Short mmCIF file of the C-alpha atoms (twelve columns), coordinates in Angstrom:
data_MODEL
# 
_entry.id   MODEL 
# 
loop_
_atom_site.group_PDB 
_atom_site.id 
_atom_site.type_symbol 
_atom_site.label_atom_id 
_atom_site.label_alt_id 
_atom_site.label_comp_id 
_atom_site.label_asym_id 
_atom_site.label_seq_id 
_atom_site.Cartn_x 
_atom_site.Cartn_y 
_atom_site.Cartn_z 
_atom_site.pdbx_PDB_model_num 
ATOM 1   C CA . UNK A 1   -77.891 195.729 43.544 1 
ATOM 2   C CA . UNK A 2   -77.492 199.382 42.593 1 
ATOM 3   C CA . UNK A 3   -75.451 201.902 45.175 1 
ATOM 4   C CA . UNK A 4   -75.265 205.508 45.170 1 
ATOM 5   C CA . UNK A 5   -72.469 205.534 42.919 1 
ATOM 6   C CA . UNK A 6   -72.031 209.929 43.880 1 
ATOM 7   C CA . UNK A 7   -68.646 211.000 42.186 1 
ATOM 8   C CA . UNK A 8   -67.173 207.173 41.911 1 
ATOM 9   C CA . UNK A 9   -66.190 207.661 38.420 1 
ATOM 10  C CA . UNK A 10  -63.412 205.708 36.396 1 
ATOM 11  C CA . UNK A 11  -61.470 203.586 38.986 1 
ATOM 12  C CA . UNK A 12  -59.040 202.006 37.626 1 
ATOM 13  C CA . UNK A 13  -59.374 198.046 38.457 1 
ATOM 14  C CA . UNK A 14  -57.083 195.616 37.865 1 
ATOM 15  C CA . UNK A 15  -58.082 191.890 37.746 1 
ATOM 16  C CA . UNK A 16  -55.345 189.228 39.262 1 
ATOM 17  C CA . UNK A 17  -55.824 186.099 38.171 1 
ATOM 18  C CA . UNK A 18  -53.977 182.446 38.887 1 
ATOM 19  C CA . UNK A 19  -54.790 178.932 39.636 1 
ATOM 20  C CA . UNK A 20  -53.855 177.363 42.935 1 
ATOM 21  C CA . UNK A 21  -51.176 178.306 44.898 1 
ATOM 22  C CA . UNK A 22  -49.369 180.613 42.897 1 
ATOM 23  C CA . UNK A 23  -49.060 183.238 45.059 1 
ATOM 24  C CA . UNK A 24  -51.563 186.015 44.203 1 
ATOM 25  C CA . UNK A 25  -52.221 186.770 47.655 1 
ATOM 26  C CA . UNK A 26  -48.785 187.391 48.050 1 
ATOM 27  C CA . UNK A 27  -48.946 189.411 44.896 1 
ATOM 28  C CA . UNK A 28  -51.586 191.458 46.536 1 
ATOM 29  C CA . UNK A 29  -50.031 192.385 49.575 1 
ATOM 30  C CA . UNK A 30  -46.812 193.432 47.404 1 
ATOM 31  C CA . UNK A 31  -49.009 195.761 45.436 1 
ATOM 32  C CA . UNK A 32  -50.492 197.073 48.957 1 
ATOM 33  C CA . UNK A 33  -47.371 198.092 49.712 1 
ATOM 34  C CA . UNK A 34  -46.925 200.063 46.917 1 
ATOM 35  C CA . UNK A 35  -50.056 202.172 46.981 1 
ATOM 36  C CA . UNK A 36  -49.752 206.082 47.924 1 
ATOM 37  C CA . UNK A 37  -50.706 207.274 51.219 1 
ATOM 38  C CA . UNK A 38  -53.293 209.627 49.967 1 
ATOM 39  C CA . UNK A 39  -54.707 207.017 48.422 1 
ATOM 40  C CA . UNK A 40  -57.643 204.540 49.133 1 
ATOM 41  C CA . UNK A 41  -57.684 201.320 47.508 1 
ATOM 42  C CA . UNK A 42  -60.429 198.765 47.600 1 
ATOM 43  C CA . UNK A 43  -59.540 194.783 47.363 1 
ATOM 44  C CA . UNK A 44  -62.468 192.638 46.202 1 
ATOM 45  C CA . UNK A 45  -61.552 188.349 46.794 1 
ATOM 46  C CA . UNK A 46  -63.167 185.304 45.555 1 
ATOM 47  C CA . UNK A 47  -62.058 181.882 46.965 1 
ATOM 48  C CA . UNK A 48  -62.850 178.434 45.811 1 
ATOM 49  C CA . UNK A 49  -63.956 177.568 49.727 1 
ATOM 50  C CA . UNK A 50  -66.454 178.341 51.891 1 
ATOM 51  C CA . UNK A 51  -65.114 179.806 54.635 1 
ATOM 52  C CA . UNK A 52  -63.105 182.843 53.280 1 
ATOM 53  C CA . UNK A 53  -59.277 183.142 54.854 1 
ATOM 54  C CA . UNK A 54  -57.588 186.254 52.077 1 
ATOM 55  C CA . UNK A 55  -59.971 188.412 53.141 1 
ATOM 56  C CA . UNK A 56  -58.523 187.882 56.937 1 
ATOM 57  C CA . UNK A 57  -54.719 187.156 55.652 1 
ATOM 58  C CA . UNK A 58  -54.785 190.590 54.224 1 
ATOM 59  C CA . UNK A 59  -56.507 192.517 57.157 1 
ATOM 60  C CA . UNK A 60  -54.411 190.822 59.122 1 
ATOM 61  C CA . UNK A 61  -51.485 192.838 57.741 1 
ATOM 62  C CA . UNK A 62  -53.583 196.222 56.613 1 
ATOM 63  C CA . UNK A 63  -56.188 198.302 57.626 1 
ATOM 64  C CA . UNK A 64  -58.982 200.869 56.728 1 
ATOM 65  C CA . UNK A 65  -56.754 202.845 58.850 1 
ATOM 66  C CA . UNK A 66  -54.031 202.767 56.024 1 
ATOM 67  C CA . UNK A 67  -56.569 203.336 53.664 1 
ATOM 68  C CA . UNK A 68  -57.222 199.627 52.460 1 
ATOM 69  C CA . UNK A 69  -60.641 198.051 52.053 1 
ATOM 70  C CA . UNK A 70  -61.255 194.219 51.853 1 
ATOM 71  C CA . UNK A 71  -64.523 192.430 50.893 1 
ATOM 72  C CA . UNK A 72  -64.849 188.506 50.041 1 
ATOM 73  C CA . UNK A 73  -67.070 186.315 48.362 1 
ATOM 74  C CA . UNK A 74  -66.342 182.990 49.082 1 
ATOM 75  C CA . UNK A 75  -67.824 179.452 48.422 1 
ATOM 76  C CA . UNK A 76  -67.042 179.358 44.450 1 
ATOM 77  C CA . UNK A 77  -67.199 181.288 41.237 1 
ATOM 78  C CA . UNK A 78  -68.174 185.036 42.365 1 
ATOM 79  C CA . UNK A 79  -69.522 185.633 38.846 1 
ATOM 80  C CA . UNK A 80  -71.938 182.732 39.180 1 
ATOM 81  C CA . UNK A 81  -75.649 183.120 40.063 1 
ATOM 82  C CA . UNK A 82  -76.459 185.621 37.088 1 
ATOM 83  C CA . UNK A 83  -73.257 187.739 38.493 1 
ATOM 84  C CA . UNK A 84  -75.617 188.614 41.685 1 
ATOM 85  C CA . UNK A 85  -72.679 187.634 44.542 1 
ATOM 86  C CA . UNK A 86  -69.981 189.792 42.483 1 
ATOM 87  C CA . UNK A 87  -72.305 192.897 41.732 1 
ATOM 88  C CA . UNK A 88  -73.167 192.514 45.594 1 
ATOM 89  C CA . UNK A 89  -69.931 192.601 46.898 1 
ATOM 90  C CA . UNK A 90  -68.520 194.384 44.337 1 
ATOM 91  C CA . UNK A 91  -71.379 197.816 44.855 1 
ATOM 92  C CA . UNK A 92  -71.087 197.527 48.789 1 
ATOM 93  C CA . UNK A 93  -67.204 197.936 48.614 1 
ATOM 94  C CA . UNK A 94  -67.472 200.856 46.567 1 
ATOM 95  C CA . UNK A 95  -69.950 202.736 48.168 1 
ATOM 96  C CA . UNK A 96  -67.946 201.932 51.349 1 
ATOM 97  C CA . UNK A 97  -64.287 202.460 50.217 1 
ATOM 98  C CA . UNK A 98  -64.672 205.246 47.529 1 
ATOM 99  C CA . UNK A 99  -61.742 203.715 46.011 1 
ATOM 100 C CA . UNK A 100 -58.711 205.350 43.880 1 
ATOM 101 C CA . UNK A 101 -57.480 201.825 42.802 1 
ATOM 102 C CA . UNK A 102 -59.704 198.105 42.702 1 
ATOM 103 C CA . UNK A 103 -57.900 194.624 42.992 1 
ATOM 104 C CA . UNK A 104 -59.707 191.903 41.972 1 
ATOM 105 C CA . UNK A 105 -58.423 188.351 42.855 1 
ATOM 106 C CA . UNK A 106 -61.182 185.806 41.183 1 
ATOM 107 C CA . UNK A 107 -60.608 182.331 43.131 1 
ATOM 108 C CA . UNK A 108 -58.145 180.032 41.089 1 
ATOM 109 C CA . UNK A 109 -60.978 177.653 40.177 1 
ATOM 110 C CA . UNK A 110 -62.799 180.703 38.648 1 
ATOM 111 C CA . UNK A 111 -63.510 181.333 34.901 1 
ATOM 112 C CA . UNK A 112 -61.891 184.805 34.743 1 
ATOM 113 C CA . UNK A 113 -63.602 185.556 31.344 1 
ATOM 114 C CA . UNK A 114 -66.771 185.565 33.080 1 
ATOM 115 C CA . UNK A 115 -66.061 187.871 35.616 1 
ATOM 116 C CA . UNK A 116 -64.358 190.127 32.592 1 
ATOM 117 C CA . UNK A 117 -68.297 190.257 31.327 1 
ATOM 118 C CA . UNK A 118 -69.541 191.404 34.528 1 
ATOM 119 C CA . UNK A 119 -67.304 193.808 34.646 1 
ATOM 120 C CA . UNK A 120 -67.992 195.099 31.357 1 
ATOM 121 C CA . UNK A 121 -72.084 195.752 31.986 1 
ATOM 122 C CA . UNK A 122 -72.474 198.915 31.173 1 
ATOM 123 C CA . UNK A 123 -73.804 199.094 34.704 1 
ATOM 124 C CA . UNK A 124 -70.107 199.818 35.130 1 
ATOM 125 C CA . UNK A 125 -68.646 201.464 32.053 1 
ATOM 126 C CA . UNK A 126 -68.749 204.565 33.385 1 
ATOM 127 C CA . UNK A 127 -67.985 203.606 37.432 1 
ATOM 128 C CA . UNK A 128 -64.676 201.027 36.468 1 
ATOM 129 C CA . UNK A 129 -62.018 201.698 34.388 1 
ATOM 130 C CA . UNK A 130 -60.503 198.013 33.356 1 
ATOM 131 C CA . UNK A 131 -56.809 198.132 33.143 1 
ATOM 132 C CA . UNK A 132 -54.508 195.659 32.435 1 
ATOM 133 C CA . UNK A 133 -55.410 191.638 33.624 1 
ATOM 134 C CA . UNK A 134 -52.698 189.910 35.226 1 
ATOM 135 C CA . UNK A 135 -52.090 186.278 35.507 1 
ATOM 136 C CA . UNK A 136 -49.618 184.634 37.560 1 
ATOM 137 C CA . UNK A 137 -47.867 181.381 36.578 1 
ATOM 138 C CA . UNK A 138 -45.567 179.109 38.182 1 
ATOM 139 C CA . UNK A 139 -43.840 177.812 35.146 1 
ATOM 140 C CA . UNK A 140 -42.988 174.214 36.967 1 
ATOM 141 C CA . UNK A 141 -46.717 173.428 36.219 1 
ATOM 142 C CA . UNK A 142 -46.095 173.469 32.865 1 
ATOM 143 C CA . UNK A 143 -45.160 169.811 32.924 1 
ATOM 144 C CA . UNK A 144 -48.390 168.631 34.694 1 
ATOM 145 C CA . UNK A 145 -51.556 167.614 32.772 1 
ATOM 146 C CA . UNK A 146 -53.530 169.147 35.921 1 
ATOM 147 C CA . UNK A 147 -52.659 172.298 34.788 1 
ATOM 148 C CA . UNK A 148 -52.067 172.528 31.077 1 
ATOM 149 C CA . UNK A 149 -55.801 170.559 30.274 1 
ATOM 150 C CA . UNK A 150 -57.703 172.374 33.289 1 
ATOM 151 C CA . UNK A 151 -60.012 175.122 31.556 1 
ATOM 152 C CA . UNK A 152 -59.815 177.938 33.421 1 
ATOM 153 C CA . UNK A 153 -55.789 177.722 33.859 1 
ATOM 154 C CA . UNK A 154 -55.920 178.218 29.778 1 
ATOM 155 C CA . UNK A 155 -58.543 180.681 30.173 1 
ATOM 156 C CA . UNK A 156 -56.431 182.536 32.751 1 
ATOM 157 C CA . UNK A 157 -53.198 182.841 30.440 1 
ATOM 158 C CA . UNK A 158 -55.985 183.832 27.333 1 
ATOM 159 C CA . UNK A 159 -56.954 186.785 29.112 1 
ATOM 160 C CA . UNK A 160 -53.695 188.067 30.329 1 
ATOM 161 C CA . UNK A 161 -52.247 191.036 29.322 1 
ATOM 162 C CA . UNK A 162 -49.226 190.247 31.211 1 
ATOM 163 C CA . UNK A 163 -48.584 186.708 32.477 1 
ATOM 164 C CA . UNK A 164 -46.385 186.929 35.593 1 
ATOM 165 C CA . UNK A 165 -44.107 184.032 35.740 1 
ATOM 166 C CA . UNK A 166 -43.847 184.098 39.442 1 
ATOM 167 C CA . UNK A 167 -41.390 181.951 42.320 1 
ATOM 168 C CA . UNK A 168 -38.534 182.644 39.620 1 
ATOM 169 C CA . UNK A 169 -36.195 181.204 42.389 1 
ATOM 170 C CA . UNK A 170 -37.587 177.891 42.232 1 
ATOM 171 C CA . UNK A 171 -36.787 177.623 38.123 1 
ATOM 172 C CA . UNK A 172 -35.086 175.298 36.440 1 
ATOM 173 C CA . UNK A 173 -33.528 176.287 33.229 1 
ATOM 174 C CA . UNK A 174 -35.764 175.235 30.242 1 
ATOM 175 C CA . UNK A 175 -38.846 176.729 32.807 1 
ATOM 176 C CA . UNK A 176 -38.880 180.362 31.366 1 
ATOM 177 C CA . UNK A 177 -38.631 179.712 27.975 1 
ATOM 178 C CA . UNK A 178 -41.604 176.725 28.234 1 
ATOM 179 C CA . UNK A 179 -43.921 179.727 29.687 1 
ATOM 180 C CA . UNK A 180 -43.049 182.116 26.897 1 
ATOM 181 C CA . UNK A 181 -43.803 180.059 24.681 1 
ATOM 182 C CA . UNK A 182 -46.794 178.458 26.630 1 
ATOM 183 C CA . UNK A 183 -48.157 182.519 26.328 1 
ATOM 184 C CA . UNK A 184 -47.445 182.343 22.409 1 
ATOM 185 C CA . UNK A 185 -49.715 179.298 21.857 1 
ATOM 186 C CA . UNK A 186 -52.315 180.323 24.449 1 
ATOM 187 C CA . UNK A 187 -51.940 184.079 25.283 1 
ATOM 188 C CA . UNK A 188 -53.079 186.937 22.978 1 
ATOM 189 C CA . UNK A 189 -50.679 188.123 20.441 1 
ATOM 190 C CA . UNK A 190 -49.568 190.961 22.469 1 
ATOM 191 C CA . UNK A 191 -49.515 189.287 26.076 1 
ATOM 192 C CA . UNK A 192 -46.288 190.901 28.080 1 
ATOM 193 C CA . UNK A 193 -44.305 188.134 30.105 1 
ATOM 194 C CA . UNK A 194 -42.669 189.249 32.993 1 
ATOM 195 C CA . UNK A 195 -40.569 186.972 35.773 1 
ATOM 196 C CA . UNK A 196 -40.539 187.836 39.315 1 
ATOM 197 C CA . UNK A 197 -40.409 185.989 42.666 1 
ATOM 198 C CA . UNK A 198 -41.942 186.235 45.927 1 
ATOM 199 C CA . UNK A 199 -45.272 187.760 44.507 1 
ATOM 200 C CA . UNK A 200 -43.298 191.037 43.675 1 
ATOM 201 C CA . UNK A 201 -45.284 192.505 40.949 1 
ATOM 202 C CA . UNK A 202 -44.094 196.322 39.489 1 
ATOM 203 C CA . UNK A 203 -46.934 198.559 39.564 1 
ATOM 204 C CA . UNK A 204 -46.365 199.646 36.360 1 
ATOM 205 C CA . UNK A 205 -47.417 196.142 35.139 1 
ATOM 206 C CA . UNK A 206 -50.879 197.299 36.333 1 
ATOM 207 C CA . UNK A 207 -50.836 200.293 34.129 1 
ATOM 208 C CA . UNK A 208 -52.694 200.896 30.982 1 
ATOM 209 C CA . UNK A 209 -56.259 199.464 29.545 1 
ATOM 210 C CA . UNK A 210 -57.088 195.846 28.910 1 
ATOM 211 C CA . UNK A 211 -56.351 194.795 25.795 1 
ATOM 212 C CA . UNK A 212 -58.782 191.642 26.397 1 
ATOM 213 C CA . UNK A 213 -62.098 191.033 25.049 1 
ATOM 214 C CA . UNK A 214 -64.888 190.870 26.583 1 
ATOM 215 C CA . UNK A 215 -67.700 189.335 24.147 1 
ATOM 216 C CA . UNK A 216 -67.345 185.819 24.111 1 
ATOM 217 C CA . UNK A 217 -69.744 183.550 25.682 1 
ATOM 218 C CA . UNK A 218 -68.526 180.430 27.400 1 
ATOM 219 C CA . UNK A 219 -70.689 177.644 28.813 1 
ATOM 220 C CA . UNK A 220 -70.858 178.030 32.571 1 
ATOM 221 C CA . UNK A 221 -72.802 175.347 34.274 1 
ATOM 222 C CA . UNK A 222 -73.455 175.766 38.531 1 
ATOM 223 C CA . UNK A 223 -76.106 175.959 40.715 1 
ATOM 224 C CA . UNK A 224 -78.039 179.464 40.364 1 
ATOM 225 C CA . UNK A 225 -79.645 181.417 42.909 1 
ATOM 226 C CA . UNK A 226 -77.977 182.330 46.449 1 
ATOM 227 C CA . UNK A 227 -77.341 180.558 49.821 1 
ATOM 228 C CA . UNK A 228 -76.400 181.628 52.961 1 
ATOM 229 C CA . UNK A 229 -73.140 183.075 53.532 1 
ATOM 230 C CA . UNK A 230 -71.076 180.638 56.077 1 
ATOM 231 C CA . UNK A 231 -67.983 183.090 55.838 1 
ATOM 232 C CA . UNK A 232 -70.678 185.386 57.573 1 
ATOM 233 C CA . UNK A 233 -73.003 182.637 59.595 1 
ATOM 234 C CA . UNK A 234 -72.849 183.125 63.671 1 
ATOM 235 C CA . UNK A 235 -70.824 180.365 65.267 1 
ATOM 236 C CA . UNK A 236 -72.693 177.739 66.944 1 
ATOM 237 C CA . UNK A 237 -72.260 177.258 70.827 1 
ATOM 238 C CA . UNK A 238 -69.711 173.840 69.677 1 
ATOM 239 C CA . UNK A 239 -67.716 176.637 68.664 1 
ATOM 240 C CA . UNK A 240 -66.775 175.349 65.277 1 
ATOM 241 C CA . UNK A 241 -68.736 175.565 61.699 1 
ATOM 242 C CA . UNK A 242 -67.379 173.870 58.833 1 
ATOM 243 C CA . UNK A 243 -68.213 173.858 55.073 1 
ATOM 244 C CA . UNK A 244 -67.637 171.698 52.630 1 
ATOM 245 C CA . UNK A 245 -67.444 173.072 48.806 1 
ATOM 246 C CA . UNK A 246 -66.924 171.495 45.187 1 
ATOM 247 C CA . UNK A 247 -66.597 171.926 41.638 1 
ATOM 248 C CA . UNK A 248 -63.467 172.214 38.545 1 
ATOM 249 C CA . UNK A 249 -62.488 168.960 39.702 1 
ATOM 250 C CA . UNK A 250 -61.504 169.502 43.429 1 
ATOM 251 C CA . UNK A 251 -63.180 169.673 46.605 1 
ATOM 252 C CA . UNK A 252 -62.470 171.968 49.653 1 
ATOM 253 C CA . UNK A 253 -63.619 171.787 53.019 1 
ATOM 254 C CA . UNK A 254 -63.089 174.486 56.076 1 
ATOM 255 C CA . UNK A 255 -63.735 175.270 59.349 1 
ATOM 256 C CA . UNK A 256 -64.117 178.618 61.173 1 
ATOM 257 C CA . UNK A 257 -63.354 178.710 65.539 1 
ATOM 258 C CA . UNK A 258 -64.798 180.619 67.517 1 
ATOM 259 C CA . UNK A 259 -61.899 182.872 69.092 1 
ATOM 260 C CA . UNK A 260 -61.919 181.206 72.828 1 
ATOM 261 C CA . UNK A 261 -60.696 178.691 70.689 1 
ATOM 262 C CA . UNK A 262 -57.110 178.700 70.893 1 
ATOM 263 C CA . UNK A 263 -54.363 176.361 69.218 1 
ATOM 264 C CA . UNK A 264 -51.596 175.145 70.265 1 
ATOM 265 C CA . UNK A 265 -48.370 176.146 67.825 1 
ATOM 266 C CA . UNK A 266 -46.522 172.848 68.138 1 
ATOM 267 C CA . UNK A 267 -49.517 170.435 67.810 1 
ATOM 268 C CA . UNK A 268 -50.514 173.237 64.865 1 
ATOM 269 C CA . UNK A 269 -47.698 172.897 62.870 1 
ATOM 270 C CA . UNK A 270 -47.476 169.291 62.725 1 
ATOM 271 C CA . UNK A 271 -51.177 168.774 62.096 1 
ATOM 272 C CA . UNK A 272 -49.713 171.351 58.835 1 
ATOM 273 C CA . UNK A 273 -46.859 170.155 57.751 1 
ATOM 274 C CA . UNK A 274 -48.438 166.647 57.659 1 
ATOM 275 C CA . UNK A 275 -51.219 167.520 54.952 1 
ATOM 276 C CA . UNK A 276 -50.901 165.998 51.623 1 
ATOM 277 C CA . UNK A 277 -53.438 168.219 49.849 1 
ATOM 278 C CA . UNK A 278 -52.964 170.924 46.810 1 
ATOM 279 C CA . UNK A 279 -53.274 173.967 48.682 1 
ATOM 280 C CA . UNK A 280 -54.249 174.725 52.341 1 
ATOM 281 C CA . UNK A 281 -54.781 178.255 53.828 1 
ATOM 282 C CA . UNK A 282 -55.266 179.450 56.916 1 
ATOM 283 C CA . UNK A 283 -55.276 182.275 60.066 1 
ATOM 284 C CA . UNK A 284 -55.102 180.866 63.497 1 
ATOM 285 C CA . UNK A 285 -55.325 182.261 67.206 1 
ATOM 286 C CA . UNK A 286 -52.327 180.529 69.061 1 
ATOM 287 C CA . UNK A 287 -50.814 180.577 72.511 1 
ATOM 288 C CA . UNK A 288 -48.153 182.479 70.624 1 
ATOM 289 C CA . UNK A 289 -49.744 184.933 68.925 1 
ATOM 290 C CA . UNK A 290 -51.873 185.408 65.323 1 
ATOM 291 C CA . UNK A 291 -50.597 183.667 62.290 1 
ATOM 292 C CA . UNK A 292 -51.141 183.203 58.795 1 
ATOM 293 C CA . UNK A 293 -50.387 179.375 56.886 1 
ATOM 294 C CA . UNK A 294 -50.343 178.978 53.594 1 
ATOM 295 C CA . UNK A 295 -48.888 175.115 52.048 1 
ATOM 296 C CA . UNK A 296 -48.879 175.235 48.210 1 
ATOM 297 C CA . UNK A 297 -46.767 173.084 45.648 1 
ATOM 298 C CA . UNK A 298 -45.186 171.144 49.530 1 
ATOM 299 C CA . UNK A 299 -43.905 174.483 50.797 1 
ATOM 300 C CA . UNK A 300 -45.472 175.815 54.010 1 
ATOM 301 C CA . UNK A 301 -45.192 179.406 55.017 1 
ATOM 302 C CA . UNK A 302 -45.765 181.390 58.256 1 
ATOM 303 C CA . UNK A 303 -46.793 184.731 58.735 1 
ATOM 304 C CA . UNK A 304 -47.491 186.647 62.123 1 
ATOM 305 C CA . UNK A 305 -50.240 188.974 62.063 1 
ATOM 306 C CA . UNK A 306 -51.590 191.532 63.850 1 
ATOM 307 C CA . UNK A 307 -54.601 190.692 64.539 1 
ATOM 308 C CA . UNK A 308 -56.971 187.681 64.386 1 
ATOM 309 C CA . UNK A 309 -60.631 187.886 65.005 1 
ATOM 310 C CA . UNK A 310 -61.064 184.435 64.558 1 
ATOM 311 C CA . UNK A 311 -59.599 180.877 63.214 1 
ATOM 312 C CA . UNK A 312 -60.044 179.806 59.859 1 
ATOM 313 C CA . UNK A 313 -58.500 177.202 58.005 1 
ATOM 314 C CA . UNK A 314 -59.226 175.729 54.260 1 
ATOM 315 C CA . UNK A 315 -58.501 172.839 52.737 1 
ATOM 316 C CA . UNK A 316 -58.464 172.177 48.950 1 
ATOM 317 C CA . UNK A 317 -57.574 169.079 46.860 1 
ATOM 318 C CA . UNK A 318 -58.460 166.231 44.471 1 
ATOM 319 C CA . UNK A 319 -59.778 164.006 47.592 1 
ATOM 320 C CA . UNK A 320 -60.111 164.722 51.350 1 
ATOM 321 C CA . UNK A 321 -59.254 162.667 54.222 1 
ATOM 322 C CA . UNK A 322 -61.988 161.771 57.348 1 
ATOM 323 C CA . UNK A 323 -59.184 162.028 59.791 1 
ATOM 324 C CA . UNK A 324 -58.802 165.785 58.670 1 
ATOM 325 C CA . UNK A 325 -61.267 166.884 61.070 1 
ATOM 326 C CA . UNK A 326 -59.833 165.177 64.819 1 
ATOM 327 C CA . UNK A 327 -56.999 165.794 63.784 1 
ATOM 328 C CA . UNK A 328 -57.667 169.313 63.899 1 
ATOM 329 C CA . UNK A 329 -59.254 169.392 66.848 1 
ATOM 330 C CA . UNK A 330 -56.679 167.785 68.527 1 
ATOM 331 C CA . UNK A 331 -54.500 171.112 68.164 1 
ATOM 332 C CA . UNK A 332 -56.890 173.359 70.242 1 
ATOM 333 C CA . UNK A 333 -55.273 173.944 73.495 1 
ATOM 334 C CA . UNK A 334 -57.306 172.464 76.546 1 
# 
């Protein structure tokens, strides 16, 4: 686990947190945007699935070129398995990208207060500097059991410093005031709440140490030691791998193409816009070009990129369908 840390000293590292389909990938890219061109910032995902599409959304649009660095750790909680995936990752993207700024985006199934404590090892006191957690909200969720008993969405708002109430446009009147004073019941007593839309977070809401603490213990039951990474795994010659994941109450399955594989747009976005599911992601290599999907709360989006080294899709919700599979396949061009 250890790296040759040389003169990494400090870094400030935020930690952007959210549960499903909120937009913190979104959020990301924003903040991307924002970062000086001297600067080099490292980007450290976790997702829920197996596969691993952020990691290829946001290369997609950035590169180590521009001074970015991406590294994922898919297929659950990265903080599970004694921490050993995390510190992993974690050490090989800072050895690599020397960073002057970290983003970490634990997967929205994640316990966020766990991956606070890994942070905190005093294997890292001295390399990160923890600055202020974020945690996006969409405030219509409020109304929804799913959400307001899950665990680690309460866990999310109880280690914000700043809860982002994010997709502002899609409010309806009462849903700003029910998330400030969701934050007072569940939030620490000084937890900021800011409203934005479209994932557009200031960077000053990044600024200035955690206020969080990092000493509590929760119980944190999965499956210890480590497995093969199939975000990583060579494609077989059928030209297809899937995975299938589960855990926090929801399942997720995904498939990764090899990149002869090519889909048709049409067929695509039907196949899409069809799925009943809580959150779908995806990149795909099209007869049209590279693009990025991603369908959360009914909404799909569309992104080009520019550039796709393979097709990935993941699919996340309460149940999953047989038919998802054919169905699929039916979109690859002959």
């Amino acid at each position: 686990m250890s790296f040759e840390s040389g003169n990494i000293q400090a870094v400030p590292t935020n930690i952007i947190t959210g549960f499903l389909g909120v937009g913190k990938t979104s959020a990301i890219l924003h903040l991307l945007k924002c970062k000086p061109n001297d600067e080099r910032w490292a980007v450290l995902i976790n997702e829920f699935g197996e596969i691993g599409v952020d990691g290829s959304v946001v290369a997609g649009q950035h590169s180590t070129d521009e001074g970015i660095f991406i590294r994922e750790v898919p297929g659950g909680c990265m903080c599970c398995a004694a921490g050993l995936p995390m510190q992993t990752a974690l050490n090989q993207l800072l050895a690599k990208a020397k960073p002057d700024h970290l983003l970490i985006e634990p997967t929205g199934l994640g316990h966020p207060k766990e991956v606070l404590q890994a942070l905190s090892m005093e294997y890292y006191q001295e390399v990160l500097c923890l600055q202020k957690n974020i945690t996006l909200v969409d405030a219509r969720n409020l109304s929804d059991s799913r959400y307001t008993q899950h665990e680690t969405f309460n866990q999310q708002i109880a280690i914000a410093d700043t809860v982002v109430g994010n997709k502002l446009d899609l409010y309806q009147d009462t849903d700003k005031a029910n998330l400030i004073a969701y934050v007072k019941q569940r939030g620490q007593t000084n937890t900021r709440v800011i409203f934005i839309q479209h994932g557009e977070i200031p960077f000053s809401a990044l600024q200035g140490s955690t206020s969080s603490s990092y000493q509590a213990s929760l119980p944190h039951h999965h499956a210890s030691g480590s497995k093969p990474l199939v975000s990583e795994a060579d494609i077989p010659a059928c030209g297809f791998l899937k995975a299938i994941n589960e855990g926090e109450g929801y399942k997720s399955i995904g498939w990764r193409f090899s990149p002869h594989k090519v889909f048709q747009c049409e067929k695509l976005l039907v196949f899409l816009t069809g799925l009943q599911v809580e959150r779908m992601k995806a990149v795909f290599i099209t007869e049209a070009g590279f693009f990025a999907y991603n369908l959360a709360n009914d909404t799909l989006t569309e992104i080009g990129l520019d550039e796709c080294l393979e097709s990935r899709i993941e699919i996340i919700s309460d149940r999953l369908d047989d038919a998802l599979e054919p169905q699929l396949m039916a979109c690859i061009a002959d």
